[in-house]
mmCIF file of N, CA, C and O in Angstrom:
data_model
loop_
_atom_site.group_PDB
_atom_site.id
_atom_site.type_symbol
_atom_site.label_atom_id
_atom_site.label_comp_id
_atom_site.label_asym_id
_atom_site.label_seq_id
_atom_site.Cartn_x
_atom_site.Cartn_y
_atom_site.Cartn_z
ATOM 1 N N ASN A 1 -1.439 4.166 -28.613
ATOM 2 C CA ASN A 1 -0.659 3.311 -27.734
ATOM 3 C C ASN A 1 0.149 4.149 -26.737
ATOM 4 O O ASN A 1 0.224 3.820 -25.573
ATOM 5 N N ASN A 2 0.752 5.223 -27.227
ATOM 6 C CA ASN A 2 1.526 6.103 -26.360
ATOM 7 C C ASN A 2 0.630 6.734 -25.293
ATOM 8 O O ASN A 2 1.033 6.855 -24.132
ATOM 9 N N LYS A 3 -0.582 7.103 -25.688
ATOM 10 C CA LYS A 3 -1.531 7.702 -24.753
ATOM 11 C C LYS A 3 -1.899 6.706 -23.648
ATOM 12 O O LYS A 3 -1.969 7.067 -22.470
ATOM 13 N N ARG A 4 -2.117 5.458 -24.012
ATOM 14 C CA ARG A 4 -2.479 4.434 -23.029
ATOM 15 C C ARG A 4 -1.330 4.177 -22.058
ATOM 16 O O ARG A 4 -1.550 4.024 -20.857
ATOM 17 N N ARG A 5 -0.105 4.132 -22.584
ATOM 18 C CA ARG A 5 1.061 3.941 -21.698
ATOM 19 C C ARG A 5 1.187 5.103 -20.720
ATOM 20 O O ARG A 5 1.460 4.907 -19.535
ATOM 21 N N LYS A 6 0.958 6.302 -21.251
ATOM 22 C CA LYS A 6 1.040 7.495 -20.407
ATOM 23 C C LYS A 6 -0.013 7.433 -19.296
ATOM 24 O O LYS A 6 0.262 7.760 -18.132
ATOM 25 N N GLU A 7 -1.212 7.003 -19.637
ATOM 26 C CA GLU A 7 -2.286 6.860 -18.651
ATOM 27 C C GLU A 7 -1.936 5.805 -17.596
ATOM 28 O O GLU A 7 -2.198 5.994 -16.411
ATOM 29 N N LEU A 8 -1.355 4.698 -18.038
ATOM 30 C CA LEU A 8 -0.936 3.670 -17.078
ATOM 31 C C LEU A 8 0.147 4.199 -16.137
ATOM 32 O O LEU A 8 0.113 3.939 -14.939
ATOM 33 N N ARG A 9 1.095 4.938 -16.677
ATOM 34 C CA ARG A 9 2.148 5.521 -15.828
ATOM 35 C C ARG A 9 1.552 6.484 -14.809
ATOM 36 O O ARG A 9 1.979 6.524 -13.655
ATOM 37 N N ARG A 10 0.552 7.255 -15.246
ATOM 38 C CA ARG A 10 -0.119 8.179 -14.326
ATOM 39 C C ARG A 10 -0.852 7.396 -13.232
ATOM 40 O O ARG A 10 -0.800 7.755 -12.052
ATOM 41 N N ALA A 11 -1.493 6.308 -13.608
ATOM 42 C CA ALA A 11 -2.170 5.459 -12.624
ATOM 43 C C ALA A 11 -1.172 4.890 -11.625
ATOM 44 O O ALA A 11 -1.445 4.845 -10.419
ATOM 45 N N ILE A 12 -0.010 4.469 -12.115
ATOM 46 C CA ILE A 12 1.024 3.924 -11.231
ATOM 47 C C ILE A 12 1.455 4.982 -10.220
ATOM 48 O O ILE A 12 1.599 4.691 -9.021
ATOM 49 N N GLU A 13 1.645 6.209 -10.675
ATOM 50 C CA GLU A 13 2.040 7.290 -9.762
ATOM 51 C C GLU A 13 0.988 7.516 -8.679
ATOM 52 O O GLU A 13 1.317 7.697 -7.507
ATOM 53 N N ILE A 14 -0.281 7.497 -9.073
ATOM 54 C CA ILE A 14 -1.371 7.688 -8.110
ATOM 55 C C ILE A 14 -1.392 6.544 -7.104
ATOM 56 O O ILE A 14 -1.534 6.764 -5.893
ATOM 57 N N ILE A 15 -1.243 5.331 -7.586
ATOM 58 C CA ILE A 15 -1.249 4.161 -6.705
ATOM 59 C C ILE A 15 -0.048 4.201 -5.757
ATOM 60 O O ILE A 15 -0.169 3.857 -4.576
ATOM 61 N N GLU A 16 1.110 4.630 -6.260
ATOM 62 C CA GLU A 16 2.287 4.742 -5.400
ATOM 63 C C GLU A 16 2.069 5.779 -4.302
ATOM 64 O O GLU A 16 2.501 5.582 -3.164
ATOM 65 N N THR A 17 1.366 6.850 -4.616
ATOM 66 C CA THR A 17 1.028 7.850 -3.601
ATOM 67 C C THR A 17 0.106 7.236 -2.544
ATOM 68 O O THR A 17 0.299 7.439 -1.338
ATOM 69 N N ALA A 18 -0.882 6.477 -3.001
ATOM 70 C CA ALA A 18 -1.785 5.792 -2.072
ATOM 71 C C ALA A 18 -1.006 4.814 -1.196
ATOM 72 O O ALA A 18 -1.262 4.713 0.018
ATOM 73 N N LEU A 19 -0.059 4.119 -1.791
ATOM 74 C CA LEU A 19 0.771 3.174 -1.033
ATOM 75 C C LEU A 19 1.542 3.901 0.061
ATOM 76 O O LEU A 19 1.621 3.415 1.197
ATOM 77 N N ASP A 20 2.090 5.061 -0.257
ATOM 78 C CA ASP A 20 2.796 5.854 0.749
ATOM 79 C C ASP A 20 1.882 6.223 1.915
ATOM 80 O O ASP A 20 2.284 6.169 3.078
ATOM 81 N N ILE A 21 0.648 6.581 1.599
ATOM 82 C CA ILE A 21 -0.320 6.942 2.635
ATOM 83 C C ILE A 21 -0.626 5.741 3.519
ATOM 84 O O ILE A 21 -0.625 5.845 4.753
ATOM 85 N N VAL A 22 -0.880 4.600 2.912
ATOM 86 C CA VAL A 22 -1.185 3.387 3.678
ATOM 87 C C VAL A 22 -0.004 3.026 4.576
ATOM 88 O O VAL A 22 -0.186 2.707 5.764
ATOM 89 N N ASN A 23 1.209 3.096 4.044
ATOM 90 C CA ASN A 23 2.396 2.798 4.850
ATOM 91 C C ASN A 23 2.538 3.765 6.020
ATOM 92 O O ASN A 23 2.884 3.361 7.129
ATOM 93 N N GLN A 24 2.253 5.025 5.788
ATOM 94 C CA GLN A 24 2.350 6.024 6.848
ATOM 95 C C GLN A 24 1.342 5.736 7.960
ATOM 96 O O GLN A 24 1.681 5.754 9.145
ATOM 97 N N VAL A 25 0.108 5.458 7.578
ATOM 98 C CA VAL A 25 -0.930 5.147 8.567
ATOM 99 C C VAL A 25 -0.566 3.875 9.331
ATOM 100 O O VAL A 25 -0.696 3.808 10.561
ATOM 101 N N LYS A 26 -0.089 2.876 8.617
ATOM 102 C CA LYS A 26 0.307 1.610 9.257
ATOM 103 C C LYS A 26 1.418 1.856 10.272
ATOM 104 O O LYS A 26 1.360 1.366 11.405
ATOM 105 N N ASP A 27 2.426 2.626 9.879
ATOM 106 C CA ASP A 27 3.537 2.921 10.783
ATOM 107 C C ASP A 27 3.066 3.684 12.020
ATOM 108 O O ASP A 27 3.510 3.400 13.140
ATOM 109 N N GLU A 28 2.164 4.635 11.832
ATOM 110 C CA GLU A 28 1.628 5.389 12.962
ATOM 111 C C GLU A 28 0.835 4.489 13.900
ATOM 112 O O GLU A 28 0.913 4.625 15.126
ATOM 113 N N GLU A 29 0.085 3.569 13.330
ATOM 114 C CA GLU A 29 -0.694 2.639 14.156
ATOM 115 C C GLU A 29 0.236 1.705 14.934
ATOM 116 O O GLU A 29 0.000 1.416 16.098
ATOM 117 N N GLU A 30 1.313 1.258 14.283
ATOM 118 C CA GLU A 30 2.292 0.418 14.975
ATOM 119 C C GLU A 30 2.951 1.188 16.119
ATOM 120 O O GLU A 30 3.159 0.630 17.202
ATOM 121 N N ASP A 31 3.271 2.452 15.892
ATOM 122 C CA ASP A 31 3.843 3.283 16.952
ATOM 123 C C ASP A 31 2.865 3.421 18.110
ATOM 124 O O ASP A 31 3.258 3.355 19.282
ATOM 125 N N SER A 32 1.611 3.617 17.775
ATOM 126 C CA SER A 32 0.580 3.728 18.800
ATOM 127 C C SER A 32 0.491 2.444 19.619
ATOM 128 O O SER A 32 0.350 2.482 20.845
ATOM 129 N N MET A 33 0.596 1.310 18.941
ATOM 130 C CA MET A 33 0.559 0.029 19.644
ATOM 131 C C MET A 33 1.750 -0.119 20.583
ATOM 132 O O MET A 33 1.609 -0.628 21.697
ATOM 133 N N CYS A 34 2.919 0.325 20.141
ATOM 134 C CA CYS A 34 4.124 0.214 20.969
ATOM 135 C C CYS A 34 4.004 1.058 22.228
ATOM 136 O O CYS A 34 4.603 0.720 23.260
ATOM 137 N N ASN A 35 3.243 2.140 22.152
ATOM 138 C CA ASN A 35 3.085 3.029 23.301
ATOM 139 C C ASN A 35 1.838 2.728 24.116
ATOM 140 O O ASN A 35 1.538 3.450 25.058
ATOM 141 N N TYR A 36 1.138 1.675 23.753
ATOM 142 C CA TYR A 36 -0.080 1.295 24.466
ATOM 143 C C TYR A 36 0.301 0.726 25.824
ATOM 144 O O TYR A 36 1.244 -0.061 25.924
ATOM 145 N N PRO A 37 -0.413 1.094 26.869
ATOM 146 C CA PRO A 37 -0.082 0.560 28.198
ATOM 147 C C PRO A 37 -0.130 -0.967 28.209
ATOM 148 O O PRO A 37 -1.017 -1.579 27.614
ATOM 149 N N GLU A 38 0.839 -1.543 28.876
ATOM 150 C CA GLU A 38 0.975 -3.007 28.892
ATOM 151 C C GLU A 38 -0.266 -3.690 29.444
ATOM 152 O O GLU A 38 -0.684 -4.735 28.946
ATOM 153 N N ASN A 39 -0.889 -3.091 30.435
ATOM 154 C CA ASN A 39 -2.061 -3.726 31.047
ATOM 155 C C ASN A 39 -3.295 -3.684 30.143
ATOM 156 O O ASN A 39 -4.283 -4.354 30.416
ATOM 157 N N LEU A 40 -3.229 -2.934 29.050
ATOM 158 C CA LEU A 40 -4.355 -2.863 28.121
ATOM 159 C C LEU A 40 -4.087 -3.598 26.813
ATOM 160 O O LEU A 40 -4.918 -3.587 25.911
ATOM 161 N N GLN A 41 -2.940 -4.247 26.721
ATOM 162 C CA GLN A 41 -2.567 -4.881 25.457
ATOM 163 C C GLN A 41 -3.380 -6.128 25.128
ATOM 164 O O GLN A 41 -3.398 -6.561 23.996
ATOM 165 N N GLY A 42 -4.082 -6.682 26.063
ATOM 166 C CA GLY A 42 -4.908 -7.848 25.783
ATOM 167 C C GLY A 42 -6.356 -7.492 25.500
ATOM 168 O O GLY A 42 -7.191 -8.378 25.316
ATOM 169 N N THR A 43 -6.645 -6.212 25.425
ATOM 170 C CA THR A 43 -8.031 -5.784 25.245
ATOM 171 C C THR A 43 -8.482 -5.909 23.793
ATOM 172 O O THR A 43 -7.679 -6.058 22.877
ATOM 173 N N GLU A 44 -9.774 -5.803 23.614
ATOM 174 C CA GLU A 44 -10.352 -5.882 22.272
ATOM 175 C C GLU A 44 -9.856 -4.730 21.390
ATOM 176 O O GLU A 44 -9.599 -4.920 20.195
ATOM 177 N N ILE A 45 -9.719 -3.561 21.984
ATOM 178 C CA ILE A 45 -9.229 -2.409 21.216
ATOM 179 C C ILE A 45 -7.834 -2.697 20.679
ATOM 180 O O ILE A 45 -7.547 -2.457 19.504
ATOM 181 N N TYR A 46 -6.963 -3.219 21.521
ATOM 182 C CA TYR A 46 -5.594 -3.520 21.096
ATOM 183 C C TYR A 46 -5.589 -4.604 20.023
ATOM 184 O O TYR A 46 -4.857 -4.503 19.037
ATOM 185 N N GLU A 47 -6.406 -5.622 20.210
ATOM 186 C CA GLU A 47 -6.492 -6.696 19.216
ATOM 187 C C GLU A 47 -6.994 -6.154 17.874
ATOM 188 O O GLU A 47 -6.523 -6.579 16.818
ATOM 189 N N ASN A 48 -7.934 -5.216 17.914
ATOM 190 C CA ASN A 48 -8.415 -4.592 16.679
ATOM 191 C C ASN A 48 -7.298 -3.787 16.015
ATOM 192 O O ASN A 48 -7.196 -3.777 14.783
ATOM 193 N N MET A 49 -6.475 -3.130 16.816
ATOM 194 C CA MET A 49 -5.340 -2.394 16.282
ATOM 195 C C MET A 49 -4.378 -3.356 15.578
ATOM 196 O O MET A 49 -3.900 -3.079 14.468
ATOM 197 N N GLU A 50 -4.107 -4.494 16.221
ATOM 198 C CA GLU A 50 -3.224 -5.508 15.619
ATOM 199 C C GLU A 50 -3.792 -6.014 14.295
ATOM 200 O O GLU A 50 -3.062 -6.137 13.304
ATOM 201 N N THR A 51 -5.079 -6.307 14.295
ATOM 202 C CA THR A 51 -5.731 -6.800 13.085
ATOM 203 C C THR A 51 -5.683 -5.749 11.980
ATOM 204 O O THR A 51 -5.436 -6.075 10.813
ATOM 205 N N ALA A 52 -5.888 -4.493 12.342
ATOM 206 C CA ALA A 52 -5.833 -3.413 11.355
ATOM 207 C C ALA A 52 -4.436 -3.315 10.750
ATOM 208 O O ALA A 52 -4.290 -3.161 9.528
ATOM 209 N N VAL A 53 -3.399 -3.419 11.578
ATOM 210 C CA VAL A 53 -2.020 -3.360 11.077
ATOM 211 C C VAL A 53 -1.753 -4.543 10.151
ATOM 212 O O VAL A 53 -1.182 -4.373 9.070
ATOM 213 N N ASP A 54 -2.174 -5.727 10.562
ATOM 214 C CA ASP A 54 -1.986 -6.911 9.710
ATOM 215 C C ASP A 54 -2.704 -6.738 8.364
ATOM 216 O O ASP A 54 -2.162 -7.087 7.309
ATOM 217 N N THR A 55 -3.904 -6.198 8.414
ATOM 218 C CA THR A 55 -4.675 -5.985 7.200
ATOM 219 C C THR A 55 -3.998 -4.965 6.295
ATOM 220 O O THR A 55 -3.936 -5.142 5.064
ATOM 221 N N MET A 56 -3.460 -3.900 6.893
ATOM 222 C CA MET A 56 -2.747 -2.897 6.096
ATOM 223 C C MET A 56 -1.478 -3.483 5.488
ATOM 224 O O MET A 56 -1.115 -3.162 4.347
ATOM 225 N N GLU A 57 -0.794 -4.375 6.229
ATOM 226 C CA GLU A 57 0.391 -5.034 5.670
ATOM 227 C C GLU A 57 0.012 -5.880 4.464
ATOM 228 O O GLU A 57 0.729 -5.890 3.449
ATOM 229 N N ASP A 58 -1.115 -6.586 4.546
ATOM 230 C CA ASP A 58 -1.611 -7.354 3.399
ATOM 231 C C ASP A 58 -1.923 -6.430 2.226
ATOM 232 O O ASP A 58 -1.601 -6.740 1.070
ATOM 233 N N ALA A 59 -2.551 -5.303 2.527
ATOM 234 C CA ALA A 59 -2.895 -4.344 1.475
ATOM 235 C C ALA A 59 -1.641 -3.808 0.800
ATOM 236 O O ALA A 59 -1.588 -3.695 -0.423
ATOM 237 N N VAL A 60 -0.611 -3.501 1.593
ATOM 238 C CA VAL A 60 0.650 -2.999 1.041
ATOM 239 C C VAL A 60 1.240 -4.024 0.083
ATOM 240 O O VAL A 60 1.682 -3.687 -1.022
ATOM 241 N N SER A 61 1.219 -5.278 0.483
ATOM 242 C CA SER A 61 1.746 -6.341 -0.365
ATOM 243 C C SER A 61 0.952 -6.443 -1.668
ATOM 244 O O SER A 61 1.531 -6.552 -2.759
ATOM 245 N N ASN A 62 -0.361 -6.379 -1.556
ATOM 246 C CA ASN A 62 -1.214 -6.459 -2.747
ATOM 247 C C ASN A 62 -1.015 -5.255 -3.662
ATOM 248 O O ASN A 62 -0.996 -5.393 -4.894
ATOM 249 N N ILE A 63 -0.879 -4.081 -3.074
ATOM 250 C CA ILE A 63 -0.648 -2.877 -3.870
ATOM 251 C C ILE A 63 0.689 -2.978 -4.593
ATOM 252 O O ILE A 63 0.798 -2.637 -5.774
ATOM 253 N N ASP A 64 1.718 -3.456 -3.872
ATOM 254 C CA ASP A 64 3.031 -3.655 -4.510
ATOM 255 C C ASP A 64 2.917 -4.597 -5.704
ATOM 256 O O ASP A 64 3.499 -4.343 -6.768
ATOM 257 N N ASP A 65 2.165 -5.682 -5.531
ATOM 258 C CA ASP A 65 1.961 -6.622 -6.633
ATOM 259 C C ASP A 65 1.257 -5.942 -7.809
ATOM 260 O O ASP A 65 1.611 -6.164 -8.978
ATOM 261 N N GLY A 66 0.269 -5.119 -7.499
ATOM 262 C CA GLY A 66 -0.450 -4.407 -8.546
ATOM 263 C C GLY A 66 0.448 -3.441 -9.306
ATOM 264 O O GLY A 66 0.381 -3.353 -10.536
ATOM 265 N N ILE A 67 1.291 -2.737 -8.579
ATOM 266 C CA ILE A 67 2.231 -1.813 -9.221
ATOM 267 C C ILE A 67 3.174 -2.586 -10.141
ATOM 268 O O ILE A 67 3.440 -2.162 -11.267
ATOM 269 N N SER A 68 3.669 -3.714 -9.667
ATOM 270 C CA SER A 68 4.553 -4.538 -10.498
ATOM 271 C C SER A 68 3.844 -5.000 -11.764
ATOM 272 O O SER A 68 4.420 -4.972 -12.858
ATOM 273 N N SER A 69 2.603 -5.417 -11.632
ATOM 274 C CA SER A 69 1.830 -5.867 -12.792
ATOM 275 C C SER A 69 1.619 -4.734 -13.784
ATOM 276 O O SER A 69 1.742 -4.927 -15.004
ATOM 277 N N LEU A 70 1.313 -3.554 -13.288
ATOM 278 C CA LEU A 70 1.114 -2.410 -14.179
ATOM 279 C C LEU A 70 2.410 -2.017 -14.878
ATOM 280 O O LEU A 70 2.406 -1.690 -16.070
ATOM 281 N N ASN A 71 3.514 -2.059 -14.153
ATOM 282 C CA ASN A 71 4.806 -1.766 -14.782
ATOM 283 C C ASN A 71 5.124 -2.784 -15.875
ATOM 284 O O ASN A 71 5.654 -2.434 -16.928
ATOM 285 N N GLU A 72 4.772 -4.034 -15.619
ATOM 286 C CA GLU A 72 4.982 -5.067 -16.629
ATOM 287 C C GLU A 72 4.112 -4.801 -17.859
ATOM 288 O O GLU A 72 4.564 -4.954 -19.003
ATOM 289 N N ALA A 73 2.875 -4.378 -17.625
ATOM 290 C CA ALA A 73 1.980 -4.059 -18.746
ATOM 291 C C ALA A 73 2.547 -2.909 -19.584
ATOM 292 O O ALA A 73 2.525 -2.969 -20.823
ATOM 293 N N VAL A 74 3.088 -1.892 -18.914
ATOM 294 C CA VAL A 74 3.690 -0.770 -19.640
ATOM 295 C C VAL A 74 4.861 -1.272 -20.486
ATOM 296 O O VAL A 74 4.996 -0.913 -21.656
ATOM 297 N N SER A 75 5.695 -2.122 -19.898
ATOM 298 C CA SER A 75 6.853 -2.661 -20.631
ATOM 299 C C SER A 75 6.405 -3.450 -21.851
ATOM 300 O O SER A 75 6.990 -3.335 -22.931
ATOM 301 N N LEU A 76 5.369 -4.252 -21.683
ATOM 302 C CA LEU A 76 4.868 -5.045 -22.808
ATOM 303 C C LEU A 76 4.308 -4.155 -23.912
ATOM 304 O O LEU A 76 4.526 -4.413 -25.092
ATOM 305 N N LEU A 77 3.626 -3.098 -23.519
ATOM 306 C CA LEU A 77 3.092 -2.172 -24.519
ATOM 307 C C LEU A 77 4.213 -1.432 -25.247
ATOM 308 O O LEU A 77 4.081 -1.147 -26.434
ATOM 309 N N GLU A 78 5.298 -1.156 -24.548
ATOM 310 C CA GLU A 78 6.437 -0.494 -25.183
ATOM 311 C C GLU A 78 7.104 -1.402 -26.218
ATOM 312 O O GLU A 78 7.640 -0.918 -27.196
ATOM 313 N N GLU A 79 7.042 -2.713 -26.001
ATOM 314 C CA GLU A 79 7.639 -3.654 -26.944
ATOM 315 C C GLU A 79 6.861 -3.731 -28.243
ATOM 316 O O GLU A 79 7.409 -4.147 -29.276
ATOM 317 N N ILE A 80 5.609 -3.344 -28.199
ATOM 318 C CA ILE A 80 4.782 -3.417 -29.406
ATOM 319 C C ILE A 80 5.304 -2.481 -30.476
ATOM 320 O O ILE A 80 5.248 -2.773 -31.660
ATOM 321 N N LEU A 81 5.840 -1.353 -30.061
ATOM 322 C CA LEU A 81 6.320 -0.384 -31.062
ATOM 323 C C LEU A 81 7.659 -0.730 -31.547
ATOM 324 O O LEU A 81 8.614 -1.013 -31.388
#
């Protein structure tokens, strides 16, 4: 049981690192959008950038939910002992 909890904690750390990466990329893409020339903001490229940012925001939310679920699983396993 202790080994499984330890493995879950390690998975949480890895996922949190991935979350940091996704947030960093999302923030950089948002910065890029802010610096995009105004006359090009209605283009397909800009719209794809917006969609990518929205998708990354959804992913961040889902990852956060997953981390919360894993933390809850660890807590439940700790109660068993």
